[in-house]
Every structure is written in structure tokens, then in C-alpha cells.
Coordinates of C-alpha atoms and ligand atoms in Angstrom, one line a residue:
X14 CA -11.7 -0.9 -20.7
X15 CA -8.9 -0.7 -18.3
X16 CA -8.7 3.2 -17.8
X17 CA -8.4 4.0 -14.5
X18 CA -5.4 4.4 -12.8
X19 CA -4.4 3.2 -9.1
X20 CA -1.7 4.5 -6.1
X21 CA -1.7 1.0 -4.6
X22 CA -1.0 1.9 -0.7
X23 CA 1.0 -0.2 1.5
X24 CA -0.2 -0.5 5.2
X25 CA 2.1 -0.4 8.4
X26 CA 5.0 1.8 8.1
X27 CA 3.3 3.8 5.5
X28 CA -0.7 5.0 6.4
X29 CA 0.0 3.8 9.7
X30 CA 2.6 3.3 11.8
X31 CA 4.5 -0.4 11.8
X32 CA 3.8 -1.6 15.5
X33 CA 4.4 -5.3 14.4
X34 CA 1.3 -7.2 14.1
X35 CA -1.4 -5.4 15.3
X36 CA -4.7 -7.5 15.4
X37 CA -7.4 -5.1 16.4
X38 CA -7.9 -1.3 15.3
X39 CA -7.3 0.1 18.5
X40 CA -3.5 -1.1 17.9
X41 CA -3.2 1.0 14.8
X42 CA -2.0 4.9 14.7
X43 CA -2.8 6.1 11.1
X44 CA -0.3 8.9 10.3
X45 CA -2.8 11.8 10.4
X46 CA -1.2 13.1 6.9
X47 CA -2.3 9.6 5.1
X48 CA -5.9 11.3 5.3
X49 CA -5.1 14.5 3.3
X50 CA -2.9 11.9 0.7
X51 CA -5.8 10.3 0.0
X52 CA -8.3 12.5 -0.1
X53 CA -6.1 14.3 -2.7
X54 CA -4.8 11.2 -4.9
X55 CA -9.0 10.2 -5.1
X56 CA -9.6 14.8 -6.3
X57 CA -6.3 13.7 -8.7
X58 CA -9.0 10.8 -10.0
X59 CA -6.6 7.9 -8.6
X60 CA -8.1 4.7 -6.9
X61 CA -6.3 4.2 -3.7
X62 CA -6.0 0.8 -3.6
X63 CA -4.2 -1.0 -0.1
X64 CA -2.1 -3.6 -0.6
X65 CA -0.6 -5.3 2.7
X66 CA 1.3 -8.5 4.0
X67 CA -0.5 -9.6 7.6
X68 CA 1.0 -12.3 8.5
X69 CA -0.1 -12.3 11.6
X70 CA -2.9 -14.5 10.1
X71 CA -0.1 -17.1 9.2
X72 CA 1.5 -16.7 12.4
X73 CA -1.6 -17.3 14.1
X74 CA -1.7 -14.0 16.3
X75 CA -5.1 -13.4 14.8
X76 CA -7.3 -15.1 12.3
X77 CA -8.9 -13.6 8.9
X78 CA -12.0 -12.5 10.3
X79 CA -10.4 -10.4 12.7
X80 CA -8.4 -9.0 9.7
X81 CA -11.3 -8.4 7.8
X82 CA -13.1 -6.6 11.3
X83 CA -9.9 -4.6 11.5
X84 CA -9.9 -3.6 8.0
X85 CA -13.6 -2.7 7.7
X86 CA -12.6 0.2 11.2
X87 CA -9.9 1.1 8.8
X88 CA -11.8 2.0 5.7
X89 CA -14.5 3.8 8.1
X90 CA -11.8 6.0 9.7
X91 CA -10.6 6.8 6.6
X92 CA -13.8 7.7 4.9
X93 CA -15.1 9.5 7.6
X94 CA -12.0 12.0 7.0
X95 CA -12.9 12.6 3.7
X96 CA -10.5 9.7 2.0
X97 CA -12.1 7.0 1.0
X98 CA -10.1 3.5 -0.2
X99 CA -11.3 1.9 -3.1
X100 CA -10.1 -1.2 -1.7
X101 CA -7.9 -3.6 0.3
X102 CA -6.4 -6.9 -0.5
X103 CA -4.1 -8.8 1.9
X104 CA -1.6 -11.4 2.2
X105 CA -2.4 -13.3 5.5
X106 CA 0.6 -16.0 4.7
X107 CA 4.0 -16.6 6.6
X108 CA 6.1 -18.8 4.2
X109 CA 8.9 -18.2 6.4
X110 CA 6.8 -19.6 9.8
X111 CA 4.8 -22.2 7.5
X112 CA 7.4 -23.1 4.9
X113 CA 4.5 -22.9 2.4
X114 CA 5.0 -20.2 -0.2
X115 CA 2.0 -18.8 -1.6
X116 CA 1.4 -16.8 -4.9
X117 CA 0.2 -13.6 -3.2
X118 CA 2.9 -12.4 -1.5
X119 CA 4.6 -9.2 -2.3
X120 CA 6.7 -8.8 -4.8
X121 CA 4.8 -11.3 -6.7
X122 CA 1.8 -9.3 -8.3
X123 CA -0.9 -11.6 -7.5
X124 CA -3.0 -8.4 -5.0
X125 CA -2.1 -5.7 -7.9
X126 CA -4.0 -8.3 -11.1
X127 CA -6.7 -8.8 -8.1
X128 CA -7.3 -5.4 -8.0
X129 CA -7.1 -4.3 -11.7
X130 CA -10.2 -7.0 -12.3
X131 CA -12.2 -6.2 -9.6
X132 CA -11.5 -2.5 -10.5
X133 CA -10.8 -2.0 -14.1
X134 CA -7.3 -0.4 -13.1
X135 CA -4.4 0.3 -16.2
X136 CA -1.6 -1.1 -13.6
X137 CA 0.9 0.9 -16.0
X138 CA -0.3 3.8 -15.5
X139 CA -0.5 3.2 -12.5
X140 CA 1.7 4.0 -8.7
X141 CA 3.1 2.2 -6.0
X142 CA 3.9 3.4 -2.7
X143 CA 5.6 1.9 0.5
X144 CA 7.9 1.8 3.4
X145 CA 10.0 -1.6 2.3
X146 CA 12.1 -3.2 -0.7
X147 CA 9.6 -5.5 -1.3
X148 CA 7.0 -2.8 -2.1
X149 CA 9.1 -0.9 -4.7
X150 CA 9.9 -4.6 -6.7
X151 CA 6.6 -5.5 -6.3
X152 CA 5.5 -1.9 -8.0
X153 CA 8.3 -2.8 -10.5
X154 CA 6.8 -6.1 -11.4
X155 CA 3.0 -5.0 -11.9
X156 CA 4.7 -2.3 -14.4
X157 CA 3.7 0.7 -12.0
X158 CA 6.2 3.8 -11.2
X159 CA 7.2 2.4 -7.5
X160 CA 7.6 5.6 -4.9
X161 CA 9.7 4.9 -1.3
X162 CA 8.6 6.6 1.7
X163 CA 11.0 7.2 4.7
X164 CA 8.4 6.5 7.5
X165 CA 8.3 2.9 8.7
X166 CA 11.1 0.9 7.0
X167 CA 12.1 3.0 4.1
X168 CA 15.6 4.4 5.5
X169 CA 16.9 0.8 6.2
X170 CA 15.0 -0.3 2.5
X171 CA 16.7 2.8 1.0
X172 CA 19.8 1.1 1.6
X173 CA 18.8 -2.1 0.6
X174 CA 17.7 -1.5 -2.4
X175 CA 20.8 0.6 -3.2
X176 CA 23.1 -1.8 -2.6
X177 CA 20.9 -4.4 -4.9
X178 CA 21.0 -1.6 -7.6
X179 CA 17.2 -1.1 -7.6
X180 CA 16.1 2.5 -7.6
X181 CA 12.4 3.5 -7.1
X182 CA 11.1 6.3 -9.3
X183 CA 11.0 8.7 -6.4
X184 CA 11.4 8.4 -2.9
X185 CA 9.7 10.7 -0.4
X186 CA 9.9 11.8 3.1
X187 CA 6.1 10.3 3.7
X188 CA 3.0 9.6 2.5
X189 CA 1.5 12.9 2.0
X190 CA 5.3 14.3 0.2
X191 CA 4.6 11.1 -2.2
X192 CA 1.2 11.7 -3.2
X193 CA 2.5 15.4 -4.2
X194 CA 4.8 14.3 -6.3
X195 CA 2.4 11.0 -8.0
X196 CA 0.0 14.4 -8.6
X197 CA 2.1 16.2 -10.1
X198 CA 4.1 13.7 -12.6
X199 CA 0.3 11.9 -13.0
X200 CA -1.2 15.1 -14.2
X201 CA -1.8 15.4 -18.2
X202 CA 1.1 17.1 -19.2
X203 CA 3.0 15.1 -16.7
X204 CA 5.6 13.1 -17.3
X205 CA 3.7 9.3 -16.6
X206 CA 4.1 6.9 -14.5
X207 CA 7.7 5.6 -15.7
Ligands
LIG320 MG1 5.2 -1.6 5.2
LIG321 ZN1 0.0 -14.9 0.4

């Protein structure tokens, strides 16, 4: 039965900081309060589930197993504080370089109906959180409550998605600010995803 629910986690702009492409771990600064958001959405009894566009695979600035080597440093940092992710699943396509589109980019929920089979994860009872426009449709189309954060690219996607008249269920200052508020609205009692 699918009964557990997910915060699927963008990447760069949103753990860590968005320094473009970054191929190897030393090129990635976590934002020391993405620790203590996870840590508390997995006590909360949330899978934190990453979901991330690198492209830099498409753009050939670095190739999957380097992805995968960088990824494996991130789950290690990120267990050793406590936090452990349950999971990350990538899109390493550039349509826009390769003119190819593929089926796994966000907003399209291929990574999200990964996830819920390896996992078991109710997606509508579920969260989304990240830094872009792309992030709250995608949490839109998966059926999840879709959360902005203001590090990264979420002023400039704030507007953006205002003027297309989207609005995300919440949108919060960071990372840590939106896992406070999935908490709270997830707890029973709360008020549910949507
Ligand atoms: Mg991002
Ligand atoms: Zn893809």
C-alpha cells in the first residue's frame, strides 16, 4: 500500500547553493540549515526524496558516473549530520543543448512515479519543495502541495509564476522555514497536503 508520504527536495538553489553546474562535491556548499530540515521532515515520518535537473550530463561538463560519485558524497554528508535522504533521482538531459526532449524532465512527473514505486510513496499526500517555477508545476502535476523557497531562484520564480497565475501552497524564506510549515500543515489534525 502506498502510505508513506514524501517532501521531494530540489537540489541547487534549495539544499545547496546554485553555482551553475557543479561536477564534483567539493563545488557544492549545502545550506547548513538543509541538515536540521531534514532531519526534522524524516522525525515528522516524511521520506526526503531529491529530485534534480543536472544537465550538465547533457551538456557534457561531466558524465553520469561522476553524477552518481557526486551524489553518493552528498547522501554521506547528509547522513553523517543526522539527515538521511531516502533517495535521489536525476534528470541528466539538455533538450535545449540536444534538441531531444526526454520524459523526465521537470515539470513532467516521470522522477516523482520513479520514486513512489521504488518507495511506496502516496504522491498526494505528499510535498514539493524548490527554488524555481518548474518545481512548484512539477509539485502541481504529481498532485503534491508545491512549497517555493526564496534561496536560489525563488525571488525571480515568485514573479514568474505570478504573472502566469500559478500560486504554490506556501512559499518560504528557505529550506528549514519550509519544512516548518510541511510539519505543521502535515501533522494529523493538519490541514493536508492541498
Ligand atoms: Mg533549483
Ligand atoms: Zn530527462
Amino acid at each position: 500500500m502506498k502510505t508513506r508520504r514524501a517532501v521531494f527536495l530540489d537540489r541547487d538553489g534549495t539544499l545547496n547553493e546554485d553555482t551553475g553546474y557543479p561536477a564534483d562535491f567539493s563545488q557544492i556548499h549545502i545550506y547548513p540549515k538543509a541538515f536540521t530540515a531534514v532531519r526534522l521532515l524524516k522525525a515528522a515520518g516524511f521520506a526526503a526524496v531529491v529530485v534534480t535537473h543536472q544537465s550538465g550530463v547533457g551538456r557534457g561538463y561531466f558524465d553520469e558516473a561522476e553524477l552518481e560519485r557526486l551524489h553518493r558524497r552528498f547522501e554521506a554528508e547528509f547522513a553523517r549530520r543526522g539527515a538521511p535522504l531516502d533517495a535521489i533521482y536525476s534528470c541528466p538531459h539538455a533538450a535545449d543543448v540536444t534538441g531531444e526532449a526526454c520524459d523526465c524532465a521537470k515539470p513532467l512527473p516521470d522522477l516523482a512515479l520513479r520514486a513512489a514505486r521504488d518507495l511506496g510513496l502516496d504522491l498526494r499526500a505528499s510535498f514539493m519543495v524548490g527554488d524555481k517555477a518548474v518545481d512548484v508545476l512539477f509539485g502541481r502535476a504529481i498532485g503534491a502541495a508545491p512549497v517555493l523557497v526564496l534561496t536560489g531562484y525563488g525571488r525571480a520564480a515568485s514573479a514568474e509564476l505570478a504573472a502566469q497565475g500559478v500560486r504554490p501552497a506556501h512559499t518560504a524564506a528557505g529550506i528549514l522555514e519550509a519544512a516548518a510549515w510541511i510539519i505543521e500543515r502535515g501533522r494529523p489534525g493538519g490541514h493536508g497536503p492541498v
